[in-house]
Tab-separated table of N, CA, C and O in Angstrom:
chain	number	residue	atom	x	y	z
E	1	MET	N	0.840	-1.174	0.000
E	1	MET	CA	0.000	0.000	0.000
E	1	MET	C	0.889	1.242	0.000
E	1	MET	O	1.952	1.266	0.604
E	2	LEU	N	0.447	2.288	-0.652
E	2	LEU	CA	1.204	3.534	-0.714
E	2	LEU	C	1.167	4.260	0.624
E	2	LEU	O	0.155	4.281	1.312
E	3	ASN	N	2.292	4.821	0.970
E	3	ASN	CA	2.386	5.559	2.222
E	3	ASN	C	2.262	7.054	1.930
E	3	ASN	O	3.220	7.798	2.039
E	4	ILE	N	1.054	7.492	1.573
E	4	ILE	CA	0.806	8.889	1.231
E	4	ILE	C	0.189	9.581	2.446
E	4	ILE	O	-0.789	9.096	3.009
E	5	PRO	N	0.759	10.730	2.862
E	5	PRO	CA	0.192	11.424	4.031
E	5	PRO	C	-1.169	12.039	3.685
E	5	PRO	O	-1.428	12.433	2.549
E	6	THR	N	-2.016	12.131	4.698
E	6	THR	CA	-3.324	12.742	4.505
E	6	THR	C	-3.181	14.257	4.435
E	6	THR	O	-2.122	14.809	4.755
E	7	THR	N	-4.236	14.915	4.034
E	7	THR	CA	-4.210	16.370	3.947
E	7	THR	C	-3.953	16.997	5.308
E	7	THR	O	-3.196	17.963	5.419
E	8	GLU	N	-4.586	16.458	6.345
E	8	GLU	CA	-4.397	16.986	7.685
E	8	GLU	C	-2.942	16.854	8.132
E	8	GLU	O	-2.392	17.724	8.795
E	9	GLU	N	-2.303	15.718	7.769
E	9	GLU	CA	-0.899	15.516	8.135
E	9	GLU	C	0.005	16.487	7.386
E	9	GLU	O	0.965	17.012	7.949
E	10	ARG	N	-0.302	16.737	6.119
E	10	ARG	CA	0.531	17.656	5.349
E	10	ARG	C	0.366	19.098	5.801
E	10	ARG	O	1.329	19.847	5.904
E	11	LEU	N	-0.853	19.504	6.081
E	11	LEU	CA	-1.096	20.890	6.459
E	11	LEU	C	-0.912	21.141	7.947
E	11	LEU	O	-0.733	22.272	8.379
E	12	GLY	N	-0.978	20.082	8.738
E	12	GLY	CA	-0.848	20.246	10.179
E	12	GLY	C	-2.074	20.879	10.808
E	12	GLY	O	-2.010	21.459	11.877
E	13	LYS	N	-3.208	20.825	10.119
E	13	LYS	CA	-4.434	21.436	10.623
E	13	LYS	C	-5.529	20.394	10.670
E	13	LYS	O	-5.551	19.443	9.919
E	14	SER	N	-6.459	20.637	11.539
E	14	SER	CA	-7.602	19.754	11.670
E	14	SER	C	-8.827	20.426	11.056
E	14	SER	O	-9.003	21.639	11.184
E	15	PRO	N	-9.702	19.664	10.399
E	15	PRO	CA	-10.927	20.265	9.874
E	15	PRO	C	-11.813	20.805	10.991
E	15	PRO	O	-12.621	21.684	10.762
E	16	GLN	N	-11.634	20.312	12.221
E	16	GLN	CA	-12.422	20.805	13.347
E	16	GLN	C	-12.141	22.277	13.625
E	16	GLN	O	-12.974	22.964	14.196
E	17	ARG	N	-10.979	22.743	13.223
E	17	ARG	CA	-10.632	24.148	13.439
E	17	ARG	C	-11.582	25.066	12.685
E	17	ARG	O	-12.025	26.082	13.201
E	18	LEU	N	-11.929	24.694	11.464
E	18	LEU	CA	-12.867	25.490	10.688
E	18	LEU	C	-14.294	25.310	11.179
E	18	LEU	O	-15.076	26.262	11.176
E	19	VAL	N	-14.624	24.116	11.615
E	19	VAL	CA	-15.981	23.829	12.066
E	19	VAL	C	-16.327	24.680	13.282
E	19	VAL	O	-17.426	25.236	13.368
E	20	ARG	N	-15.408	24.813	14.210
E	20	ARG	CA	-15.734	25.562	15.422
E	20	ARG	C	-15.996	27.035	15.126
E	20	ARG	O	-16.863	27.641	15.739
E	21	TYR	N	-15.275	27.617	14.186
E	21	TYR	CA	-15.540	29.015	13.838
E	21	TYR	C	-16.832	29.149	13.033
E	21	TYR	O	-17.547	30.137	13.159
E	22	PHE	N	-17.147	28.156	12.228
E	22	PHE	CA	-18.412	28.173	11.487
E	22	PHE	C	-19.592	28.102	12.452
E	22	PHE	O	-20.590	28.809	12.268
E	23	VAL	N	-19.492	27.275	13.485
E	23	VAL	CA	-20.573	27.142	14.464
E	23	VAL	C	-20.819	28.473	15.167
E	23	VAL	O	-21.961	28.911	15.317
E	24	LEU	N	-19.753	29.150	15.582
E	24	LEU	CA	-19.913	30.439	16.242
E	24	LEU	C	-20.423	31.506	15.289
E	24	LEU	O	-21.239	32.355	15.669
E	25	THR	N	-19.989	31.469	14.040
E	25	THR	CA	-20.473	32.424	13.044
E	25	THR	C	-21.967	32.252	12.802
E	25	THR	O	-22.718	33.236	12.740
E	26	MET	N	-22.407	31.020	12.678
E	26	MET	CA	-23.843	30.786	12.463
E	26	MET	C	-24.655	31.221	13.683
E	26	MET	O	-25.764	31.740	13.538
E	27	ALA	N	-24.123	31.038	14.872
E	27	ALA	CA	-24.820	31.499	16.073
E	27	ALA	C	-24.979	33.018	16.040
E	27	ALA	O	-26.046	33.551	16.374
E	28	LEU	N	-23.939	33.718	15.613
E	28	LEU	CA	-24.018	35.174	15.512
E	28	LEU	C	-24.985	35.611	14.412
E	28	LEU	O	-25.650	36.635	14.542
E	29	VAL	N	-25.068	34.840	13.337
E	29	VAL	CA	-26.038	35.143	12.272
E	29	VAL	C	-27.457	35.029	12.809
E	29	VAL	O	-28.307	35.888	12.554
E	30	TYR	N	-27.740	33.972	13.572
E	30	TYR	CA	-29.070	33.815	14.170
E	30	TYR	C	-29.373	34.944	15.144
E	30	TYR	O	-30.483	35.482	15.169
E	31	LEU	N	-28.399	35.319	15.957
E	31	LEU	CA	-28.597	36.438	16.876
E	31	LEU	C	-28.873	37.735	16.113
E	31	LEU	O	-29.779	38.493	16.470
E	32	GLY	N	-28.102	37.979	15.071
E	32	GLY	CA	-28.295	39.186	14.273
E	32	GLY	C	-29.650	39.219	13.582
E	32	GLY	O	-30.314	40.262	13.537
E	33	LEU	N	-30.071	38.093	13.055
E	33	LEU	CA	-31.385	38.017	12.412
E	33	LEU	C	-32.492	38.283	13.426
E	33	LEU	O	-33.467	38.991	13.138
E	34	GLY	N	-32.340	37.729	14.620
E	34	GLY	CA	-33.331	37.954	15.665
E	34	GLY	C	-33.408	39.417	16.076
E	34	GLY	O	-34.489	39.974	16.227
E	35	VAL	N	-32.265	40.056	16.240
E	35	VAL	CA	-32.242	41.477	16.601
E	35	VAL	C	-32.864	42.308	15.484
E	35	VAL	O	-33.651	43.230	15.736
E	36	TRP	N	-32.526	41.986	14.241
E	36	TRP	CA	-33.079	42.722	13.114
E	36	TRP	C	-34.605	42.587	13.053
E	36	TRP	O	-35.311	43.572	12.832
E	37	LEU	N	-35.115	41.378	13.255
E	37	LEU	CA	-36.565	41.187	13.253
E	37	LEU	C	-37.227	41.946	14.389
E	37	LEU	O	-38.309	42.513	14.237
E	38	TRP	N	-36.588	41.959	15.557
E	38	TRP	CA	-37.156	42.654	16.703
E	38	TRP	C	-37.202	44.164	16.455
E	38	TRP	O	-38.199	44.820	16.722
E	39	VAL	N	-36.099	44.721	15.944
E	39	VAL	CA	-36.008	46.172	15.725
E	39	VAL	C	-36.914	46.604	14.574
E	39	VAL	O	-37.545	47.664	14.635
E	40	ALA	N	-36.990	45.801	13.548
E	40	ALA	CA	-37.767	46.161	12.355
E	40	ALA	C	-39.238	45.784	12.479
E	40	ALA	O	-39.965	45.801	11.494
E	41	ALA	N	-39.707	45.486	13.678
E	41	ALA	CA	-41.092	45.039	13.843
E	41	ALA	C	-42.093	46.142	13.520
E	41	ALA	O	-43.182	45.871	13.020
E	42	ASP	N	-41.747	47.394	13.777
E	42	ASP	CA	-42.683	48.495	13.546
E	42	ASP	C	-42.540	49.122	12.165
E	42	ASP	O	-43.327	49.991	11.806
E	43	ARG	N	-41.564	48.695	11.411
E	43	ARG	CA	-41.373	49.244	10.067
E	43	ARG	C	-42.245	48.502	9.064
E	43	ARG	O	-42.546	47.324	9.244
E	44	PRO	N	-42.613	49.156	7.970
E	44	PRO	CA	-43.419	48.451	6.954
E	44	PRO	C	-42.603	47.366	6.258
E	44	PRO	O	-41.385	47.467	6.138
E	45	THR	N	-43.288	46.329	5.821
E	45	THR	CA	-42.605	45.222	5.160
E	45	THR	C	-42.348	45.549	3.703
E	45	THR	O	-43.005	46.395	3.102
E	46	VAL	N	-41.397	44.852	3.130
E	46	VAL	CA	-41.089	44.996	1.707
E	46	VAL	C	-42.072	44.126	0.932
E	46	VAL	O	-42.224	42.938	1.247
E	47	PRO	N	-42.761	44.673	-0.057
E	47	PRO	CA	-43.702	43.845	-0.825
E	47	PRO	C	-42.984	42.685	-1.504
E	47	PRO	O	-41.874	42.827	-2.009
E	48	GLY	N	-43.608	41.529	-1.496
E	48	GLY	CA	-43.020	40.348	-2.113
E	48	GLY	C	-42.351	39.425	-1.116
E	48	GLY	O	-42.125	38.267	-1.406
E	49	LEU	N	-41.990	39.947	0.053
E	49	LEU	CA	-41.421	39.106	1.100
E	49	LEU	C	-42.549	38.588	1.976
E	49	LEU	O	-43.703	38.968	1.842
E	50	ILE	N	-42.201	37.724	2.894
E	50	ILE	CA	-43.200	37.212	3.824
E	50	ILE	C	-43.661	38.366	4.700
E	50	ILE	O	-42.869	38.991	5.397
E	51	GLU	N	-44.940	38.636	4.647
E	51	GLU	CA	-45.476	39.752	5.411
E	51	GLU	C	-45.982	39.256	6.759
E	51	GLU	O	-46.896	38.445	6.830
E	52	LEU	N	-45.349	39.738	7.808
E	52	LEU	CA	-45.720	39.377	9.172
E	52	LEU	C	-46.109	40.645	9.918
E	52	LEU	O	-45.567	41.716	9.666
E	53	GLY	N	-47.008	40.494	10.855
E	53	GLY	CA	-47.373	41.614	11.704
E	53	GLY	C	-46.276	41.907	12.706
E	53	GLY	O	-45.345	41.113	12.887
E	54	PRO	N	-46.379	43.046	13.390
E	54	PRO	CA	-45.332	43.410	14.358
E	54	PRO	C	-45.185	42.401	15.497
E	54	PRO	O	-44.066	42.103	15.923
E	55	THR	N	-46.288	41.844	15.965
E	55	THR	CA	-46.203	40.870	17.056
E	55	THR	C	-45.517	39.594	16.596
E	55	THR	O	-44.666	39.042	17.304
E	56	ALA	N	-45.853	39.134	15.406
E	56	ALA	CA	-45.227	37.923	14.872
E	56	ALA	C	-43.736	38.135	14.641
E	56	ALA	O	-42.931	37.230	14.885
E	57	ARG	N	-43.358	39.314	14.184
E	57	ARG	CA	-41.930	39.602	13.980
E	57	ARG	C	-41.175	39.594	15.303
E	57	ARG	O	-40.055	39.089	15.387
E	58	ARG	N	-41.780	40.182	16.338
E	58	ARG	CA	-41.100	40.204	17.637
E	58	ARG	C	-40.975	38.806	18.222
E	58	ARG	O	-39.945	38.460	18.802
E	59	VAL	N	-42.012	38.000	18.078
E	59	VAL	CA	-41.950	36.627	18.585
E	59	VAL	C	-40.894	35.837	17.821
E	59	VAL	O	-40.062	35.138	18.419
E	60	LEU	N	-40.906	35.947	16.497
E	60	LEU	CA	-39.908	35.240	15.689
E	60	LEU	C	-38.497	35.752	15.985
E	60	LEU	O	-37.546	34.975	16.066
E	61	GLY	N	-38.352	37.061	16.175
E	61	GLY	CA	-37.057	37.627	16.546
E	61	GLY	C	-36.567	37.107	17.876
E	61	GLY	O	-35.385	36.792	18.041
E	62	ALA	N	-37.484	36.993	18.853
E	62	ALA	CA	-37.097	36.465	20.162
E	62	ALA	C	-36.674	34.999	20.054
E	62	ALA	O	-35.710	34.578	20.705
E	63	VAL	N	-37.364	34.232	19.219
E	63	VAL	CA	-37.008	32.822	19.030
E	63	VAL	C	-35.619	32.704	18.404
E	63	VAL	O	-34.789	31.906	18.850
E	64	PHE	N	-35.348	33.523	17.380
E	64	PHE	CA	-34.027	33.489	16.738
E	64	PHE	C	-32.932	33.922	17.712
E	64	PHE	O	-31.847	33.346	17.728
E	65	MET	N	-33.198	34.948	18.520
E	65	MET	CA	-32.186	35.389	19.479
E	65	MET	C	-31.908	34.303	20.522
E	65	MET	O	-30.748	34.043	20.856
E	66	LEU	N	-32.956	33.671	21.030
E	66	LEU	CA	-32.776	32.597	22.005
E	66	LEU	C	-32.012	31.424	21.392
E	66	LEU	O	-31.076	30.894	21.996
E	67	TYR	N	-32.392	31.040	20.175
E	67	TYR	CA	-31.709	29.932	19.506
E	67	TYR	C	-30.243	30.267	19.230
E	67	TYR	O	-29.350	29.436	19.436
E	68	GLY	N	-29.974	31.483	18.776
E	68	GLY	CA	-28.594	31.887	18.530
E	68	GLY	C	-27.763	31.902	19.796
E	68	GLY	O	-26.600	31.492	19.795
E	69	LEU	N	-28.366	32.348	20.895
E	69	LEU	CA	-27.658	32.359	22.168
E	69	LEU	C	-27.352	30.942	22.640
E	69	LEU	O	-26.227	30.656	23.085
E	70	ILE	N	-28.314	30.051	22.512
E	70	ILE	CA	-28.091	28.654	22.906
E	70	ILE	C	-26.996	28.022	22.045
E	70	ILE	O	-26.104	27.336	22.555
E	71	ARG	N	-27.038	28.262	20.737
E	71	ARG	CA	-26.001	27.711	19.843
E	71	ARG	C	-24.625	28.260	20.183
E	71	ARG	O	-23.623	27.545	20.140
E	72	PHE	N	-24.551	29.556	20.507
E	72	PHE	CA	-23.268	30.161	20.840
E	72	PHE	C	-22.696	29.550	22.112
E	72	PHE	O	-21.514	29.193	22.167
E	73	ILE	N	-23.526	29.401	23.142
E	73	ILE	CA	-23.058	28.835	24.404
E	73	ILE	C	-22.619	27.385	24.215
E	73	ILE	O	-21.553	26.984	24.695
E	74	ARG	N	-23.413	26.595	23.495
E	74	ARG	CA	-23.047	25.195	23.272
E	74	ARG	C	-21.774	25.085	22.427
E	74	ARG	O	-20.914	24.246	22.693
E	75	GLY	N	-21.648	25.929	21.405
E	75	GLY	CA	-20.440	25.906	20.582
E	75	GLY	C	-19.204	26.310	21.366
E	75	GLY	O	-18.136	25.720	21.213
E	76	TYR	N	-19.350	27.311	22.218
E	76	TYR	CA	-18.218	27.741	23.039
E	76	TYR	C	-17.792	26.624	23.980
E	76	TYR	O	-16.600	26.339	24.122
E	77	HIS	N	-18.762	26.012	24.647
E	77	HIS	CA	-18.425	24.934	25.587
E	77	HIS	C	-17.832	23.723	24.871
E	77	HIS	O	-16.966	23.045	25.404
E	78	THR	N	-18.292	23.456	23.669
E	78	THR	CA	-17.808	22.286	22.941
E	78	THR	C	-16.412	22.500	22.373
E	78	THR	O	-15.558	21.623	22.466
E	79	TYR	N	-16.139	23.662	21.793
E	79	TYR	CA	-14.906	23.842	21.027
E	79	TYR	C	-13.851	24.735	21.688
E	79	TYR	O	-12.685	24.651	21.339
E	80	PHE	N	-14.232	25.615	22.613
E	80	PHE	CA	-13.265	26.592	23.112
E	80	PHE	C	-12.970	26.485	24.599
E	80	PHE	O	-12.032	27.092	25.082
E	81	ARG	N	-13.751	25.760	25.337
E	81	ARG	CA	-13.524	25.642	26.767
E	81	ARG	C	-12.394	24.661	27.024
E	81	ARG	O	-12.306	23.629	26.372
E	82	LYS	N	-11.544	24.995	27.985
E	82	LYS	CA	-10.453	24.080	28.335
E	82	LYS	C	-11.028	22.819	28.932
E	82	LYS	O	-11.946	22.857	29.743
E	83	LYS	N	-10.455	21.719	28.552
E	83	LYS	CA	-10.879	20.440	29.089
E	83	LYS	C	-10.276	20.251	30.481
E	83	LYS	O	-9.095	20.491	30.695
E	84	ALA	N	-11.085	19.825	31.420
E	84	ALA	CA	-10.610	19.575	32.779
E	84	ALA	C	-9.795	18.290	32.787
E	84	ALA	O	-10.166	17.288	32.185
E	85	THR	N	-8.686	18.322	33.465
E	85	THR	CA	-7.834	17.136	33.583
E	85	THR	C	-7.842	16.672	35.034
E	85	THR	O	-8.316	17.370	35.930
E	86	LEU	N	-7.283	15.530	35.269
E	86	LEU	CA	-7.216	14.998	36.620
E	86	LEU	C	-6.310	15.852	37.503
E	86	LEU	O	-6.517	15.944	38.709
E	87	HIS	N	-5.316	16.491	36.944
E	87	HIS	CA	-4.373	17.279	37.717
E	87	HIS	C	-4.955	18.609	38.168
E	87	HIS	O	-4.440	19.239	39.075
E	88	ASP	N	-6.038	19.075	37.530
E	88	ASP	CA	-6.653	20.331	37.931
E	88	ASP	C	-7.359	20.239	39.273
E	88	ASP	O	-7.469	21.205	39.998
E	89	ASN	N	-7.830	19.037	39.612
E	89	ASN	CA	-8.583	18.852	40.844
E	89	ASN	C	-7.687	18.683	42.071
E	89	ASN	O	-8.146	18.709	43.190
E	90	GLU	N	-6.426	18.474	41.872
E	90	GLU	CA	-5.520	18.214	42.985
E	90	GLU	C	-4.974	19.481	43.586
E	90	GLU	O	-4.877	20.496	43.081
C-alpha cells in the first residue's frame, strides 16, 4: 500500500478548526437576524417578502435570538472551553 500522508498531516491542521468558527459564526447570524426582526417590527414590510405583523416579527425575533444564544453557548463549551484534567482537581 502507498504511504501517502493525509491532507491533515501535510497541512498540520484539523478540519475541526474550521468547524468551530463556522458554528460560532452561524450562532451570531441567528442572533443578528433575531435582533433585526425585533427592531424592524414596527417598520413596513417589503412587498413580495413574507409579510408578518409586528407581534409575529417580535416573537420570531425572540425565538431566533434565544436559539442563537443557545447555539453560541453550546459551541463555546464544545470547542473553546479548556478540558478539565485529573491534575486540575488536585
